[in-house]
PDB file of C-alpha atoms in Angstrom:
ATOM      1  CA  MET A   1       6.675  -8.728  14.935  1.00 69.00           C
ATOM      2  CA  ASN A   2       3.742  -6.751  13.535  1.00 82.00           C
ATOM      3  CA  ALA A   3       1.837  -7.855  10.421  1.00 79.00           C
ATOM      4  CA  ALA A   4       3.403  -5.236   8.132  1.00 80.00           C
ATOM      5  CA  VAL A   5       6.949  -6.361   8.975  1.00 81.00           C
ATOM      6  CA  PHE A   6       5.926 -10.021   8.685  1.00 81.00           C
ATOM      7  CA  PHE A   7       4.621  -9.505   5.144  1.00 78.00           C
ATOM      8  CA  GLN A   8       7.675  -7.421   4.160  1.00 80.00           C
ATOM      9  CA  LYS A   9      10.017 -10.079   5.527  1.00 78.00           C
ATOM     10  CA  HIS A  10       8.383 -13.022   3.769  1.00 76.00           C
ATOM     11  CA  GLY A  11       8.177 -11.553   0.267  1.00 72.00           C
ATOM     12  CA  ARG A  12       5.621 -12.129  -2.456  1.00 75.00           C
ATOM     13  CA  GLY A  13       5.209 -15.897  -2.551  1.00 80.00           C
ATOM     14  CA  PHE A  14       1.790 -17.401  -3.227  1.00 81.00           C
ATOM     15  CA  ILE A  15       0.996 -18.277   0.403  1.00 81.00           C
ATOM     16  CA  ASN A  16       2.178 -14.894   1.700  1.00 78.00           C
ATOM     17  CA  THR A  17       0.095 -13.107  -0.957  1.00 80.00           C
ATOM     18  CA  VAL A  18      -3.036 -15.055   0.032  1.00 83.00           C
ATOM     19  CA  LEU A  19      -2.411 -14.458   3.752  1.00 83.00           C
ATOM     20  CA  LYS A  20      -1.861 -10.756   3.125  1.00 78.00           C
ATOM     21  CA  LYS A  21      -5.106 -10.433   1.136  1.00 79.00           C
ATOM     22  CA  LEU A  22      -7.031 -12.241   3.884  1.00 83.00           C
ATOM     23  CA  TYR A  23      -5.424 -10.063   6.557  1.00 78.00           C
ATOM     24  CA  PHE A  24      -6.381  -6.890   4.687  1.00 76.00           C
ATOM     25  CA  LEU A  25      -9.929  -8.174   4.119  1.00 79.00           C
ATOM     26  CA  ILE A  26     -10.463  -9.035   7.799  1.00 81.00           C
ATOM     27  CA  PHE A  27      -8.433  -6.465   9.718  1.00 78.00           C
ATOM     28  CA  ILE A  28      -7.758  -3.440   7.486  1.00 77.00           C
ATOM     29  CA  ARG A  29     -11.235  -2.006   7.065  1.00 79.00           C
ATOM     30  CA  ASN A  30     -10.929   1.734   7.759  1.00 84.00           C
ATOM     31  CA  ASP A  31      -8.565   4.712   7.565  1.00 84.00           C
ATOM     32  CA  LYS A  32      -7.261   4.226  11.097  1.00 89.00           C
ATOM     33  CA  ALA A  33      -6.277   0.592  10.419  1.00 88.00           C
ATOM     34  CA  ARG A  34      -4.722   1.434   7.024  1.00 88.00           C
ATOM     35  CA  VAL A  35      -2.650   4.273   8.496  1.00 90.00           C
ATOM     36  CA  LYS A  36      -1.484   2.090  11.402  1.00 91.00           C
ATOM     37  CA  TYR A  37      -0.461  -0.722   9.039  1.00 87.00           C
ATOM     38  CA  LEU A  38       1.455   1.683   6.784  1.00 91.00           C
ATOM     39  CA  ARG A  39       3.193   3.295   9.767  1.00 92.00           C
ATOM     40  CA  ASP A  40       4.189  -0.193  10.944  1.00 91.00           C
ATOM     41  CA  ALA A  41       5.563  -0.761   7.419  1.00 90.00           C
ATOM     42  CA  GLY A  42       7.756   2.333   7.783  1.00 93.00           C
ATOM     43  CA  ALA A  43       5.702   5.152   6.242  1.00 94.00           C
ATOM     44  CA  SER A  44       5.676   8.521   7.977  1.00 96.00           C
ATOM     45  CA  ILE A  45       2.019   9.589   8.092  1.00 96.00           C
ATOM     46  CA  GLY A  46       0.571  12.584   9.915  1.00 97.00           C
ATOM     47  CA  LYS A  47      -2.823  13.110  11.554  1.00 97.00           C
ATOM     48  CA  ASN A  48      -6.197  13.056   9.815  1.00 96.00           C
ATOM     49  CA  VAL A  49      -5.032  11.300   6.626  1.00 95.00           C
ATOM     50  CA  HIS A  50      -7.579   9.541   4.401  1.00 93.00           C
ATOM     51  CA  ILE A  51      -6.159   6.544   2.515  1.00 90.00           C
ATOM     52  CA  ALA A  52      -8.727   4.445   0.657  1.00 85.00           C
ATOM     53  CA  LYS A  53      -6.461   1.444   0.001  1.00 81.00           C
ATOM     54  CA  ILE A  54      -3.088   0.321   1.363  1.00 74.00           C
ATOM     55  CA  ASP A  55      -1.714  -0.499  -2.090  1.00 76.00           C
ATOM     56  CA  GLN A  56      -1.915   3.227  -2.932  1.00 81.00           C
ATOM     57  CA  ILE A  57       1.286   3.788  -0.955  1.00 84.00           C
ATOM     58  CA  GLY A  58       3.469   1.582  -3.135  1.00 77.00           C
ATOM     59  CA  THR A  59       5.718  -1.373  -2.427  1.00 83.00           C
ATOM     60  CA  GLU A  60       8.225   0.629  -0.354  1.00 91.00           C
ATOM     61  CA  PRO A  61       6.074   2.547   2.168  1.00 92.00           C
ATOM     62  CA  PHE A  62       9.213   3.342   4.200  1.00 95.00           C
ATOM     63  CA  LEU A  63      10.156   5.805   1.422  1.00 96.00           C
ATOM     64  CA  VAL A  64       6.909   7.787   1.817  1.00 96.00           C
ATOM     65  CA  SER A  65       6.255  10.785   4.059  1.00 97.00           C
ATOM     66  CA  ILE A  66       2.727  12.247   4.274  1.00 97.00           C
ATOM     67  CA  GLY A  67       1.821  15.305   6.350  1.00 98.00           C
ATOM     68  CA  ASP A  68      -1.358  16.109   8.289  1.00 98.00           C
ATOM     69  CA  ASN A  69      -4.839  16.486   6.753  1.00 98.00           C
ATOM     70  CA  VAL A  70      -4.085  14.768   3.429  1.00 97.00           C
ATOM     71  CA  PHE A  71      -6.947  13.274   1.420  1.00 95.00           C
ATOM     72  CA  PHE A  72      -6.367  10.640  -1.276  1.00 94.00           C
ATOM     73  CA  SER A  73      -9.463  10.555  -3.482  1.00 91.00           C
ATOM     74  CA  GLY A  74     -10.581   7.101  -4.622  1.00 81.00           C
ATOM     75  CA  THR A  75      -8.744   3.791  -4.548  1.00 80.00           C
ATOM     76  CA  GLU A  76      -6.757   4.126  -7.769  1.00 87.00           C
ATOM     77  CA  THR A  77      -4.286   6.821  -6.714  1.00 91.00           C
ATOM     78  CA  GLN A  78      -0.711   5.467  -6.618  1.00 93.00           C
ATOM     79  CA  LEU A  79       2.589   6.510  -5.056  1.00 95.00           C
ATOM     80  CA  ILE A  80       5.390   4.783  -6.998  1.00 94.00           C
ATOM     81  CA  THR A  81       8.706   4.750  -5.093  1.00 94.00           C
ATOM     82  CA  HIS A  82      10.716   2.720  -7.597  1.00 92.00           C
ATOM     83  CA  ASP A  83      11.566   2.669 -11.299  1.00 88.00           C
ATOM     84  CA  GLY A  84      11.257  -0.834 -12.741  1.00 83.00           C
ATOM     85  CA  GLY A  85      12.467   0.309 -16.151  1.00 85.00           C
ATOM     86  CA  VAL A  86      16.080   0.584 -14.946  1.00 84.00           C
ATOM     87  CA  SER A  87      16.358  -3.194 -14.465  1.00 82.00           C
ATOM     88  CA  GLN A  88      15.373  -3.700 -18.115  1.00 85.00           C
ATOM     89  CA  THR A  89      18.574  -1.997 -19.253  1.00 84.00           C
ATOM     90  CA  TYR A  90      20.330  -5.297 -18.481  1.00 83.00           C
ATOM     91  CA  LEU A  91      18.187  -7.118 -21.065  1.00 83.00           C
ATOM     92  CA  MET A  92      18.922  -4.315 -23.522  1.00 87.00           C
ATOM     93  CA  GLY A  93      22.659  -4.876 -23.105  1.00 84.00           C
ATOM     94  CA  ILE A  94      23.253  -1.447 -21.558  1.00 87.00           C
ATOM     95  CA  SER A  95      23.999  -2.435 -17.930  1.00 84.00           C
ATOM     96  CA  THR A  96      26.057  -5.370 -16.648  1.00 86.00           C
ATOM     97  CA  HIS A  97      23.281  -6.730 -14.405  1.00 84.00           C
ATOM     98  CA  LYS A  98      19.782  -5.887 -13.120  1.00 84.00           C
ATOM     99  CA  TYR A  99      19.500  -2.942 -10.735  1.00 85.00           C
ATOM    100  CA  ASP A 100      16.809  -1.497  -8.490  1.00 85.00           C
ATOM    101  CA  CYS A 101      16.176   2.241  -8.519  1.00 88.00           C
ATOM    102  CA  PHE A 102      14.323   3.884  -5.601  1.00 92.00           C
ATOM    103  CA  GLY A 103      13.331   7.389  -4.541  1.00 95.00           C
ATOM    104  CA  LYS A 104      11.401   9.107  -1.771  1.00 97.00           C
ATOM    105  CA  ILE A 105       8.000  10.761  -2.044  1.00 97.00           C
ATOM    106  CA  THR A 106       7.024  13.572   0.318  1.00 98.00           C
ATOM    107  CA  ILE A 107       3.563  15.116   0.548  1.00 98.00           C
ATOM    108  CA  GLY A 108       3.059  18.142   2.793  1.00 98.00           C
ATOM    109  CA  ASN A 109       0.146  19.155   5.018  1.00 98.00           C
ATOM    110  CA  ASN A 110      -3.416  19.926   3.869  1.00 98.00           C
ATOM    111  CA  CYS A 111      -3.132  18.351   0.411  1.00 98.00           C
ATOM    112  CA  PHE A 112      -5.774  16.812  -1.842  1.00 97.00           C
ATOM    113  CA  ILE A 113      -4.616  14.095  -4.241  1.00 96.00           C
ATOM    114  CA  GLY A 114      -7.209  13.543  -6.973  1.00 95.00           C
ATOM    115  CA  MET A 115      -8.537  10.181  -8.095  1.00 94.00           C
ATOM    116  CA  ARG A 116      -6.292   8.106 -10.396  1.00 94.00           C
ATOM    117  CA  SER A 117      -3.284  10.349  -9.834  1.00 95.00           C
ATOM    118  CA  ILE A 118       0.184   8.837  -9.936  1.00 96.00           C
ATOM    119  CA  ILE A 119       3.058  10.353  -7.972  1.00 97.00           C
ATOM    120  CA  LEU A 120       6.490   9.111  -9.025  1.00 96.00           C
ATOM    121  CA  LYS A 121       9.713   8.702  -7.031  1.00 96.00           C
ATOM    122  CA  ASP A 122      11.838  11.703  -6.064  1.00 97.00           C
ATOM    123  CA  VAL A 123       8.804  14.025  -5.894  1.00 98.00           C
ATOM    124  CA  ASN A 124       8.050  16.542  -3.138  1.00 98.00           C
ATOM    125  CA  ILE A 125       4.587  18.075  -2.970  1.00 98.00           C
ATOM    126  CA  GLY A 126       4.479  21.131  -0.706  1.00 98.00           C
ATOM    127  CA  ASP A 127       1.830  22.146   1.830  1.00 98.00           C
ATOM    128  CA  ASN A 128      -1.674  23.213   0.758  1.00 98.00           C
ATOM    129  CA  CYS A 129      -1.619  21.654  -2.720  1.00 98.00           C
ATOM    130  CA  ILE A 130      -4.321  20.195  -4.932  1.00 98.00           C
ATOM    131  CA  ILE A 131      -3.372  17.527  -7.469  1.00 98.00           C
ATOM    132  CA  GLY A 132      -6.062  17.114 -10.128  1.00 97.00           C
ATOM    133  CA  ALA A 133      -7.636  13.763 -10.989  1.00 95.00           C
ATOM    134  CA  GLY A 134      -5.649  11.616 -13.419  1.00 95.00           C
ATOM    135  CA  SER A 135      -2.420  13.574 -13.025  1.00 97.00           C
ATOM    136  CA  VAL A 136       1.052  12.054 -13.292  1.00 97.00           C
ATOM    137  CA  VAL A 137       3.353  13.991 -10.966  1.00 98.00           C
ATOM    138  CA  THR A 138       6.965  13.691 -12.131  1.00 97.00           C
ATOM    139  CA  LYS A 139       8.449  16.865 -10.588  1.00 97.00           C
ATOM    140  CA  ASP A 140       8.200  18.803  -7.335  1.00 98.00           C
ATOM    141  CA  ILE A 141       5.077  20.890  -6.743  1.00 98.00           C
ATOM    142  CA  PRO A 142       5.596  24.008  -4.591  1.00 98.00           C
ATOM    143  CA  SER A 143       3.310  24.843  -1.663  1.00 98.00           C
ATOM    144  CA  GLY A 144       0.008  26.533  -2.463  1.00 98.00           C
ATOM    145  CA  SER A 145      -0.239  25.141  -5.997  1.00 98.00           C
ATOM    146  CA  VAL A 146      -2.911  23.417  -8.058  1.00 98.00           C
ATOM    147  CA  ALA A 147      -1.328  20.991 -10.540  1.00 98.00           C
ATOM    148  CA  CYS A 148      -2.868  18.643 -13.078  1.00 97.00           C
ATOM    149  CA  GLY A 149      -2.181  16.859 -16.343  1.00 97.00           C
ATOM    150  CA  VAL A 150       0.177  14.284 -17.799  1.00 97.00           C
ATOM    151  CA  PRO A 151       2.793  15.181 -16.831  1.00 97.00           C
ATOM    152  CA  ALA A 152       1.358  17.388 -14.082  1.00 97.00           C
ATOM    153  CA  ARG A 153       2.029  21.103 -14.379  1.00 97.00           C
ATOM    154  CA  ILE A 154       1.052  23.988 -12.156  1.00 97.00           C
ATOM    155  CA  ILE A 155      -2.061  25.725 -13.487  1.00 97.00           C
ATOM    156  CA  GLU A 156      -2.854  28.179 -10.683  1.00 97.00           C
ATOM    157  CA  THR A 157      -2.506  28.922  -6.985  1.00 97.00           C
ATOM    158  CA  VAL A 158      -4.905  27.444  -4.451  1.00 96.00           C
ATOM    159  CA  GLU A 159      -6.283  30.963  -3.831  1.00 96.00           C
ATOM    160  CA  GLU A 160      -6.996  31.431  -7.559  1.00 96.00           C
ATOM    161  CA  TYR A 161      -8.656  27.993  -7.627  1.00 95.00           C
ATOM    162  CA  TYR A 162     -10.895  28.862  -4.681  1.00 94.00           C
ATOM    163  CA  ASN A 163     -11.833  32.297  -6.047  1.00 94.00           C
ATOM    164  CA  LYS A 164     -12.736  30.736  -9.409  1.00 94.00           C
ATOM    165  CA  ASN A 165     -15.016  28.171  -7.712  1.00 92.00           C
ATOM    166  CA  LYS A 166     -16.432  29.987  -4.655  1.00 90.00           C
ATOM    167  CA  THR A 167     -19.685  30.965  -6.417  1.00 90.00           C
ATOM    168  CA  LYS A 168     -20.289  27.319  -7.365  1.00 87.00           C
ATOM    169  CA  VAL A 169     -19.969  25.684  -3.932  1.00 88.00           C
ATOM    170  CA  ASP A 170     -22.733  23.992  -1.915  1.00 89.00           C
ATOM    171  CA  ASP A 171     -22.740  23.448   1.853  1.00 89.00           C
ATOM    172  CA  THR A 172     -23.631  19.735   1.681  1.00 90.00           C
ATOM    173  CA  ILE A 173     -20.544  18.046   3.205  1.00 89.00           C
ATOM    174  CA  GLY A 174     -21.650  15.041   5.254  1.00 90.00           C
ATOM    175  CA  TRP A 175     -25.096  14.785   3.674  1.00 91.00           C
ATOM    176  CA  ASN A 176     -26.308  11.431   2.380  1.00 92.00           C
ATOM    177  CA  THR A 177     -26.909  10.958  -1.347  1.00 91.00           C
ATOM    178  CA  TYR A 178     -30.695  11.222  -1.050  1.00 92.00           C
ATOM    179  CA  ASN A 179     -30.562  14.613   0.682  1.00 91.00           C
ATOM    180  CA  LYS A 180     -27.970  15.903  -1.801  1.00 89.00           C
ATOM    181  CA  ARG A 181     -30.244  14.836  -4.659  1.00 89.00           C
ATOM    182  CA  LYS A 182     -33.261  16.617  -3.167  1.00 88.00           C
ATOM    183  CA  TYR A 183     -31.200  19.738  -2.524  1.00 90.00           C
ATOM    184  CA  LEU A 184     -29.832  19.773  -6.096  1.00 87.00           C
ATOM    185  CA  GLU A 185     -33.312  19.099  -7.565  1.00 88.00           C
ATOM    186  CA  ASN A 186     -34.718  22.088  -5.660  1.00 87.00           C
ATOM    187  CA  LYS A 187     -31.780  24.203  -6.779  1.00 83.00           C
ATOM    188  CA  GLY A 188     -32.508  23.235 -10.396  1.00 70.00           C
ATOM    189  CA  THR A 189     -29.155  21.500 -10.898  1.00 66.00           C
ATOM    190  CA  VAL A 190     -30.657  18.005 -11.310  1.00 60.00           C
ATOM    191  CA  GLU A 191     -33.657  17.080 -13.447  1.00 61.00           C
ATOM    192  CA  VAL A 192     -36.381  15.023 -11.790  1.00 53.00           C
ATOM    193  CA  HIS A 193     -36.847  11.780 -13.743  1.00 55.00           C
ATOM    194  CA  CYS A 194     -39.382   9.945 -11.603  1.00 51.00           C
ATOM    195  CA  ASP A 195     -41.950  10.489  -8.872  1.00 50.00           C
ATOM    196  CA  ASP A 196     -40.950   9.594  -5.315  1.00 47.00           C
TER     197      ASP A 196
END
């Protein structure tokens, strides 16, 4: 039995929670390990996927499908595959007992999911999409779209987004922070505040 299945099988008790946190701290230290763990837990995840934190993929990873070349920005992005509010209808006297309510989430290829975004159950995001930071995605997003807001709405195509920003780009991918700073100081984008 792999670790993901072990933790799923033994629930959320105190000892299991502590063991899980220790396991993540010791063994789950990079994208490759996070993706492997989530695949073992039932998620369908393609190639070249960046996931900053396992908890981003919700409590039911087996309901999540992620394509190739997907980048989750930051550690606070969440995929929520359940609706806890439905069980509260019992306490409100509407339903006869507590229920669970689940739904799948599908993210296509070549997508960027901005920091602090939340994607809710029953959502499909097509290929080649950009989801803006802080968005709450409650409905499907078609391929080639840029969506943002609360709730997220489509604001433009990816081509329109690129054309709007192509004069503002810098070829600094992979540079360290010091070199980016020097480059931006020389470009006049950053003020120099001290002598080096």
